[in-house]
PDB file of C-alpha atoms in Angstrom:
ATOM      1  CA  UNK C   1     122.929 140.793 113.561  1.00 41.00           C
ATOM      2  CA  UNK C   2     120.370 142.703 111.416  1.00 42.00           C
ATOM      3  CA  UNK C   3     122.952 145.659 110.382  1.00 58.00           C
ATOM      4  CA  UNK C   4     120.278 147.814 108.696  1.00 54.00           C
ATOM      5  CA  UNK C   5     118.150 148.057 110.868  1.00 59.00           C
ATOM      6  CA  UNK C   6     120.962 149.097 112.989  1.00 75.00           C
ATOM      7  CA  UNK C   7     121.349 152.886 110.602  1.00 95.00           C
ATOM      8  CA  UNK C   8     118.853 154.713 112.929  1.00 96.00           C
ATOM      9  CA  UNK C   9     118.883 156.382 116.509  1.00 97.00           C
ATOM     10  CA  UNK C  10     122.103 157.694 118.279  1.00 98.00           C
ATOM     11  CA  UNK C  11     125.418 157.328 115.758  1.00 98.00           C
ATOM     12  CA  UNK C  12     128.694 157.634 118.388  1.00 98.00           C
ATOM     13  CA  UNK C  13     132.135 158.572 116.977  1.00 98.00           C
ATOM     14  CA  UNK C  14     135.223 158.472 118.808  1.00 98.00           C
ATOM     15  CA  UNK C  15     137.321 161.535 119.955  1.00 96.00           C
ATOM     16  CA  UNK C  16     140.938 161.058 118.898  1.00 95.00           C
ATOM     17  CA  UNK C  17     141.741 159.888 122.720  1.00 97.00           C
ATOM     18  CA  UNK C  18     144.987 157.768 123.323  1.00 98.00           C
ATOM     19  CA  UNK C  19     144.175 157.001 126.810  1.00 98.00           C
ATOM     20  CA  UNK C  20     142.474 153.364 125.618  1.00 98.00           C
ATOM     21  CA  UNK C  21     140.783 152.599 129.281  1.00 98.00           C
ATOM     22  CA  UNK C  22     138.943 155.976 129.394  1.00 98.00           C
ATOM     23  CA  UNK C  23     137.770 155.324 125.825  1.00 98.00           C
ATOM     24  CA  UNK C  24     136.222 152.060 126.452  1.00 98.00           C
ATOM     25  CA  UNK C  25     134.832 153.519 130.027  1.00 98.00           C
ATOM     26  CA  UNK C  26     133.124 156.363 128.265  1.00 98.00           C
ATOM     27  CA  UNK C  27     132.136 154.075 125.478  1.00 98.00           C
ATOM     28  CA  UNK C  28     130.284 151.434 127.358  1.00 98.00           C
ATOM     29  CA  UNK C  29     128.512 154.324 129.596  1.00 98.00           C
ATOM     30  CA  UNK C  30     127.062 155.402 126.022  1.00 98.00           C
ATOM     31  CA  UNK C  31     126.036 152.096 124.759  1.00 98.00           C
ATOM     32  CA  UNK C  32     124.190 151.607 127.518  1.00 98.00           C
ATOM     33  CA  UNK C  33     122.442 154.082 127.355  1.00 98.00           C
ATOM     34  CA  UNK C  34     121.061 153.202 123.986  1.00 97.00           C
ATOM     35  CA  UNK C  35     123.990 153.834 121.271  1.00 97.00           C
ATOM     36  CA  UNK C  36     123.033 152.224 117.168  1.00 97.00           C
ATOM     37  CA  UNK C  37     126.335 152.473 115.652  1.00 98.00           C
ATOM     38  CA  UNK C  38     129.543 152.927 116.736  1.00 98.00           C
ATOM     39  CA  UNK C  39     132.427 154.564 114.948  1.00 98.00           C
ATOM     40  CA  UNK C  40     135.758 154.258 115.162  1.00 98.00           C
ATOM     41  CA  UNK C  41     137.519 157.352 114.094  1.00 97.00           C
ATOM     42  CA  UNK C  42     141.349 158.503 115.649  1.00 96.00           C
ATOM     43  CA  UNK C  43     142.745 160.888 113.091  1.00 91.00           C
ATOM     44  CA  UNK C  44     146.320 161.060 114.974  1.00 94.00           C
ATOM     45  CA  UNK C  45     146.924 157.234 116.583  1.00 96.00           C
ATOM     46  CA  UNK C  46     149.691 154.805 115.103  1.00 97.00           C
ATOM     47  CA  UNK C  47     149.479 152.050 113.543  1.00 96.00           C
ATOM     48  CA  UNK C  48     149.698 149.913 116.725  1.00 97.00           C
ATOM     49  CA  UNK C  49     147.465 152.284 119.063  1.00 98.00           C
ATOM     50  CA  UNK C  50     144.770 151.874 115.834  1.00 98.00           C
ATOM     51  CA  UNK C  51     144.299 148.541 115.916  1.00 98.00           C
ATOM     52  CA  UNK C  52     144.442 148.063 120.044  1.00 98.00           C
ATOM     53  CA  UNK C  53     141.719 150.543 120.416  1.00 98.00           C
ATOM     54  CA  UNK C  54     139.822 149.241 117.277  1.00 98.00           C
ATOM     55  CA  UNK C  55     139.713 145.399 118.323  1.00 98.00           C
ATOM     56  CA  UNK C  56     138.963 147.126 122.093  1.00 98.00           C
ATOM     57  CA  UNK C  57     135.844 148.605 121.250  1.00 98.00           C
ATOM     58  CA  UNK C  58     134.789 145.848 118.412  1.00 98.00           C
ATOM     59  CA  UNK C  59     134.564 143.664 121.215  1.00 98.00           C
ATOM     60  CA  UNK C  60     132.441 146.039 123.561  1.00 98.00           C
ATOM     61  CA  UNK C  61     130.552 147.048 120.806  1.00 98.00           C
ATOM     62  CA  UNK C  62     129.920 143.234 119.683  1.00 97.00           C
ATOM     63  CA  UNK C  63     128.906 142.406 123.124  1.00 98.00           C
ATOM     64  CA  UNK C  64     125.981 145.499 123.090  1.00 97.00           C
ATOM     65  CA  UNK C  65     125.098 143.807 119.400  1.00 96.00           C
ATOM     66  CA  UNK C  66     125.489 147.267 118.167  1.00 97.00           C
ATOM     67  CA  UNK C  67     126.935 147.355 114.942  1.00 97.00           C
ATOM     68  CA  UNK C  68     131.339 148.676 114.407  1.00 98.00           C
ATOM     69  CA  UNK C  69     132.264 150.753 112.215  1.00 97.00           C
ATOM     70  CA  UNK C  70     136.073 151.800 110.767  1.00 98.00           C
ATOM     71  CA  UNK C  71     136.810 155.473 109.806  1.00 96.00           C
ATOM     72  CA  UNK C  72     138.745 154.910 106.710  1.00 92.00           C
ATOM     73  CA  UNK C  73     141.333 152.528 107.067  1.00 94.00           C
ATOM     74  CA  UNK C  74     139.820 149.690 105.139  1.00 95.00           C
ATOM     75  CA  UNK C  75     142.880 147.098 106.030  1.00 95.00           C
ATOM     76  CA  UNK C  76     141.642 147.587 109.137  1.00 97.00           C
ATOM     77  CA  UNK C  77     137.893 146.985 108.647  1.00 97.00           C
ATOM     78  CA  UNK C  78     139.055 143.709 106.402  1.00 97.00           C
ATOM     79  CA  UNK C  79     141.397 142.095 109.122  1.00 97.00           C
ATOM     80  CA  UNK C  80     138.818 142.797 112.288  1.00 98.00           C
ATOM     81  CA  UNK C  81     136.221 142.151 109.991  1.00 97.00           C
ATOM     82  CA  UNK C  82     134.249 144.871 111.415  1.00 98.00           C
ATOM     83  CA  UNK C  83     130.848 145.646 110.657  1.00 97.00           C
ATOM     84  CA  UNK C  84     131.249 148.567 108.118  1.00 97.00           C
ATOM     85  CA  UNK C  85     133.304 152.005 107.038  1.00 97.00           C
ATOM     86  CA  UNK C  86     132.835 155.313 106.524  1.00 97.00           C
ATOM     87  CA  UNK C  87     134.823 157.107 104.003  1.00 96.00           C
ATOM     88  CA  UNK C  88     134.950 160.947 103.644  1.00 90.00           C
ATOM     89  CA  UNK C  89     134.478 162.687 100.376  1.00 76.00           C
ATOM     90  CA  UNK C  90     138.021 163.396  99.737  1.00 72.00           C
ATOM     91  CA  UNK C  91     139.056 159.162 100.398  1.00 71.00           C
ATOM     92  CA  UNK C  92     138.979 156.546  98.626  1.00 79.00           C
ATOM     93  CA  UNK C  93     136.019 156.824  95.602  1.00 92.00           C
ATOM     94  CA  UNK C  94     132.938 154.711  97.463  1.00 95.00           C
ATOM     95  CA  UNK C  95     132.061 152.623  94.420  1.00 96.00           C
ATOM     96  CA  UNK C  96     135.868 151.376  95.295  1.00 95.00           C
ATOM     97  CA  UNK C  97     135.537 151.109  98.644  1.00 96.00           C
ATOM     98  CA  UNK C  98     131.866 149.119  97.750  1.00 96.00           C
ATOM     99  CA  UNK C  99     134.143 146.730  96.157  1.00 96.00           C
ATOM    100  CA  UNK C 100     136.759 146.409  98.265  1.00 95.00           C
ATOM    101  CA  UNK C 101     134.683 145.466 101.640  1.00 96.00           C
ATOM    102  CA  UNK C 102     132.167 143.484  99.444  1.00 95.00           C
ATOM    103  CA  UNK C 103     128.461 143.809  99.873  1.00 94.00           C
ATOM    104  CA  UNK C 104     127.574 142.905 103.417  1.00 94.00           C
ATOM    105  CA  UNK C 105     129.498 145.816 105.361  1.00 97.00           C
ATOM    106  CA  UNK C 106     128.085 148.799 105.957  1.00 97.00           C
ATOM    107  CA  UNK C 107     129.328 151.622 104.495  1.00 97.00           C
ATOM    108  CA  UNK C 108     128.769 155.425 105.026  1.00 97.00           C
ATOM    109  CA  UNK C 109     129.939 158.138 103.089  1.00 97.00           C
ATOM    110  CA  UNK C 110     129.983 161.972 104.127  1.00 95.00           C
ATOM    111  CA  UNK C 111     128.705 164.233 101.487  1.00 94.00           C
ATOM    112  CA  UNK C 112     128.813 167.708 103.255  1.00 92.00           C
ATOM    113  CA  UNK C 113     125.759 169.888 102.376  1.00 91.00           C
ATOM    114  CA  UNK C 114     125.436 168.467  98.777  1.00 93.00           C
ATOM    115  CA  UNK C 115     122.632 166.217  97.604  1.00 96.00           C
ATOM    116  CA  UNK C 116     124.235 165.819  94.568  1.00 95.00           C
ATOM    117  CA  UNK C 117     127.128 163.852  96.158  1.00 95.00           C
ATOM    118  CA  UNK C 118     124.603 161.948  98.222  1.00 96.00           C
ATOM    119  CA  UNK C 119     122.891 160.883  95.261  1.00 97.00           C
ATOM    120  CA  UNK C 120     126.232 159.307  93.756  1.00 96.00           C
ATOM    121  CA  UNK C 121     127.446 158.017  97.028  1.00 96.00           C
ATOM    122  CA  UNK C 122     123.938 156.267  97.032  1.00 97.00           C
ATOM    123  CA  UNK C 123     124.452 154.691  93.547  1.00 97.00           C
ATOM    124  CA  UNK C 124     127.546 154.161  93.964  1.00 96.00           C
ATOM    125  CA  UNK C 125     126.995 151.401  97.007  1.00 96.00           C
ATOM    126  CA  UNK C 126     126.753 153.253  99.980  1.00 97.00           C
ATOM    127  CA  UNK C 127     124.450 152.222 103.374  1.00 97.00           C
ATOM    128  CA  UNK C 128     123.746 155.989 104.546  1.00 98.00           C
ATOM    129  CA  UNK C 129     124.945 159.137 103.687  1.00 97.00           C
ATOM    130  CA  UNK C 130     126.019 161.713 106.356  1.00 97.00           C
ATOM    131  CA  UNK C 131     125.097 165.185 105.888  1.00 96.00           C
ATOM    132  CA  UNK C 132     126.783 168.377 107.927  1.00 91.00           C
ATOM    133  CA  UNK C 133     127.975 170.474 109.267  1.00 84.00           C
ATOM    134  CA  UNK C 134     125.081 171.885 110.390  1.00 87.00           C
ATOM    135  CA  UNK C 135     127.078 173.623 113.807  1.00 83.00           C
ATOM    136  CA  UNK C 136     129.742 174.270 115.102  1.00 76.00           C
ATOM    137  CA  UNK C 137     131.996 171.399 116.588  1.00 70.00           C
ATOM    138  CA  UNK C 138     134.266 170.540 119.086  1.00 65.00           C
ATOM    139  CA  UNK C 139     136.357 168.105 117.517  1.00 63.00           C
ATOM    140  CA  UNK C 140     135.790 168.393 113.867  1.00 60.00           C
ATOM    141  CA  UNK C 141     136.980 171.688 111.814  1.00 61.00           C
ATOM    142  CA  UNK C 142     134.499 172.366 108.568  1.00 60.00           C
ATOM    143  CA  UNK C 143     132.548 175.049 107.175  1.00 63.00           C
ATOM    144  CA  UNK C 144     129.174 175.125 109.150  1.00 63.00           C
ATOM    145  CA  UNK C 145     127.097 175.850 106.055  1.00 71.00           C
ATOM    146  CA  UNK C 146     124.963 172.542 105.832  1.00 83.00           C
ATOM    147  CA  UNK C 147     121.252 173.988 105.456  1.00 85.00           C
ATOM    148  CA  UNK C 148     118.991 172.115 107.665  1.00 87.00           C
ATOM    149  CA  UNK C 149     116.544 171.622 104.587  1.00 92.00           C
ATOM    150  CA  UNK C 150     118.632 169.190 102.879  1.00 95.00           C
ATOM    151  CA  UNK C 151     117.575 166.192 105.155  1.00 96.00           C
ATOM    152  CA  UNK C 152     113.919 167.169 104.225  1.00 96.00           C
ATOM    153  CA  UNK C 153     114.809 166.768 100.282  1.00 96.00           C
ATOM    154  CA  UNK C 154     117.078 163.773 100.945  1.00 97.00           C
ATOM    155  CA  UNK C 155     114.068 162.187 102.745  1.00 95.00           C
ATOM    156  CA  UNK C 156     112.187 162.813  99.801  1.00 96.00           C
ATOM    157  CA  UNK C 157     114.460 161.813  97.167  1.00 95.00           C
ATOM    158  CA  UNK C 158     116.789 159.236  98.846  1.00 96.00           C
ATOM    159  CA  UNK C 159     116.588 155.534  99.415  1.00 96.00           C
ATOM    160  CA  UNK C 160     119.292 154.942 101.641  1.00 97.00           C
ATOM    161  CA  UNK C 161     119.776 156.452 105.708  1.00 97.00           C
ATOM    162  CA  UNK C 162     120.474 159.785 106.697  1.00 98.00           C
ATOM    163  CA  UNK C 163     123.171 161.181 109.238  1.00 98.00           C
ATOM    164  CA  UNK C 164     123.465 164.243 110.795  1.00 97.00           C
ATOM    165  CA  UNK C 165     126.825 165.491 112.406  1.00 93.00           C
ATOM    166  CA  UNK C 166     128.619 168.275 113.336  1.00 89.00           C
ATOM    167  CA  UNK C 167     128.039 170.182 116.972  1.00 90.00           C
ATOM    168  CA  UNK C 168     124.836 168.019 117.603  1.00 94.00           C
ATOM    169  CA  UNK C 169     123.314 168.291 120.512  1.00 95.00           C
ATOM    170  CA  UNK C 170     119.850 166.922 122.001  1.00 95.00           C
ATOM    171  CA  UNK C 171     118.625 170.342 121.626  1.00 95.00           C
ATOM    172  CA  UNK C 172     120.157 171.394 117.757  1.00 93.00           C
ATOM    173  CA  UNK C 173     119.745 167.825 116.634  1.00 96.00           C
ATOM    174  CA  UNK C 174     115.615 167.381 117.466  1.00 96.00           C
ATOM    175  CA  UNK C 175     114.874 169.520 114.202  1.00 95.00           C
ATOM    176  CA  UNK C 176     116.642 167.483 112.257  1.00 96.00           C
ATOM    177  CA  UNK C 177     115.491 164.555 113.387  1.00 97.00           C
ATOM    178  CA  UNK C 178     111.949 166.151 112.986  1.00 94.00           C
ATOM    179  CA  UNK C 179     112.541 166.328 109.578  1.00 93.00           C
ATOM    180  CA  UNK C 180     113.668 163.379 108.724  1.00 94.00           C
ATOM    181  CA  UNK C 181     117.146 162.220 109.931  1.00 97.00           C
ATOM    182  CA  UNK C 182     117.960 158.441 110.481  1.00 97.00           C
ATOM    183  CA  UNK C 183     120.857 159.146 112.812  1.00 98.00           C
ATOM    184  CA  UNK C 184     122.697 162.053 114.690  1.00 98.00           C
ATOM    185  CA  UNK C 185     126.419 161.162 115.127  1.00 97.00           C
ATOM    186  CA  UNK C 186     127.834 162.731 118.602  1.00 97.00           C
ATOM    187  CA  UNK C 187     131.530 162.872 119.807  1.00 96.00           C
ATOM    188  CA  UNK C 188     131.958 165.684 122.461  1.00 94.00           C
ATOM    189  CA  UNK C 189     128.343 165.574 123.663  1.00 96.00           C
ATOM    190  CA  UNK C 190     129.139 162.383 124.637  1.00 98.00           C
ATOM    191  CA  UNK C 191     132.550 161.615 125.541  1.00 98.00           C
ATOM    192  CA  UNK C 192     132.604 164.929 127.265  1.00 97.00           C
ATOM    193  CA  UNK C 193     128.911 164.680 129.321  1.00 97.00           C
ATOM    194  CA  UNK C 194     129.496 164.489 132.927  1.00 97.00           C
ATOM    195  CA  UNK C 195     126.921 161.493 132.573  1.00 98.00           C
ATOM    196  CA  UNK C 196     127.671 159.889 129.112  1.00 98.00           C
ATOM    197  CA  UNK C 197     125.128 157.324 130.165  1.00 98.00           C
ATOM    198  CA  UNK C 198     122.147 159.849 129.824  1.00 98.00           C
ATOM    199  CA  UNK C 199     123.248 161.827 127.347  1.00 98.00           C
ATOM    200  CA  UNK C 200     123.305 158.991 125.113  1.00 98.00           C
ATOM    201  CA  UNK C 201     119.342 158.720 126.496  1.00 98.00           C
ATOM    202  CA  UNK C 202     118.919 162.362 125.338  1.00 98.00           C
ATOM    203  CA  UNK C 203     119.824 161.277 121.902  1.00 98.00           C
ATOM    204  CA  UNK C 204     117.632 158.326 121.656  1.00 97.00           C
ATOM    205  CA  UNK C 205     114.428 159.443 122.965  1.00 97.00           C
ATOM    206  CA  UNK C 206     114.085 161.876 120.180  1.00 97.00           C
ATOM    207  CA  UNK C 207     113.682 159.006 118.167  1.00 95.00           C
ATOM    208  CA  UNK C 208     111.167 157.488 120.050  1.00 87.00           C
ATOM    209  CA  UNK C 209     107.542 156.917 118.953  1.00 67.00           C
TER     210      UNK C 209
END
């Protein structure tokens, strides 16, 4: 599996659901309907719900040949050997985490609405940087003060991938994608779209050419 070429279209992220059969029901509806990457992120699960959902949707994901990726437990991403992780800006330094997972993996960092940590995150090893957020979310509590104009700039300055999260829907997200974004990460527009299957759609036909 070509894993780079993988870092553009529709990016889904988990919600922090225990129920493991809706999950993987909601899950498969999206990557059907088109899905890039797929993130595993459960800010509140145990140890043992972790790794049962995280093998779970490896497997789904694996049989879609769309690339799995580990929100920052990087014992984790070493034992499944998933595809990649992403690492906030507060974790683990990413020239570490570079390291630690070795060069293959993808790895994403989130760098908020600042270039500057995007350019450092990009020397530093990383396979995309996420920017946001740009809107209000549903899941995710920030500061919505990410200017739209820095994927414009990044697109001008970067090498690596761009991703844009944070309240993203088709509508919000075409700008951005307009301007330059690689990927749009989506949770709730998703997981709670009364048909994940086209919603996922929505999301990928604005990056059609």
């Amino acid at each position: 599996m070509n894993n780079a070429s993988k870092l553009h279209g529709l990016y889904l992220v988990t919600p922090d659901w225990d129920d493991t059969r809706k999950l993987l029901e909601i899950t498969e509806l999206a990557l059907k309907g088109g899905v890039s990457l797929l993130q595993y992120r459960h800010k509140t699960a145990d140890a043992a719900l972790r790794r049962e959902q995280a093998e779970c949707l490896q497997a789904l994901a694996r049989s879609y040949q769309c690339p799995f990726i580990i929100n920052d437990y990087i014992d984790l991403c070493m034992d499944l050997d998933a595809d990649g992780i992403h690492v906030g800006g507060t974790d683990m330094a990413v020239a570490e985490v570079r390291k630690a997972i070795g060069l293959n993996k993808i790895l994403g960092a989130s760098c908020y609405g600042s270039l500057e940590m995007a350019h450092a995150a990009e020397a530093a090893g990383a396979s995309y940087v996420a920017f946001g957020g740009f809107y209000p979310s549903k899941v995710k509590k920030y500061p919505v003060t990410t200017a739209a104009t820095i994927v414009t700039e990044w697109k001008a300055q970067g090498k690596v991938p761009s991703c844009v999260i944070g309240g993203m829907t088709k509508e919000n997200s075409a700008p951005l994608v307009a301007n330059g974004a690689d990927m749009v990460a989506a949770i709730s527009s998703i997981y709670l779209a009364g048909d994940p299957q086209a919603a996922a759609r929505a999301f990928v036909s604005l990056f059609a050419d």
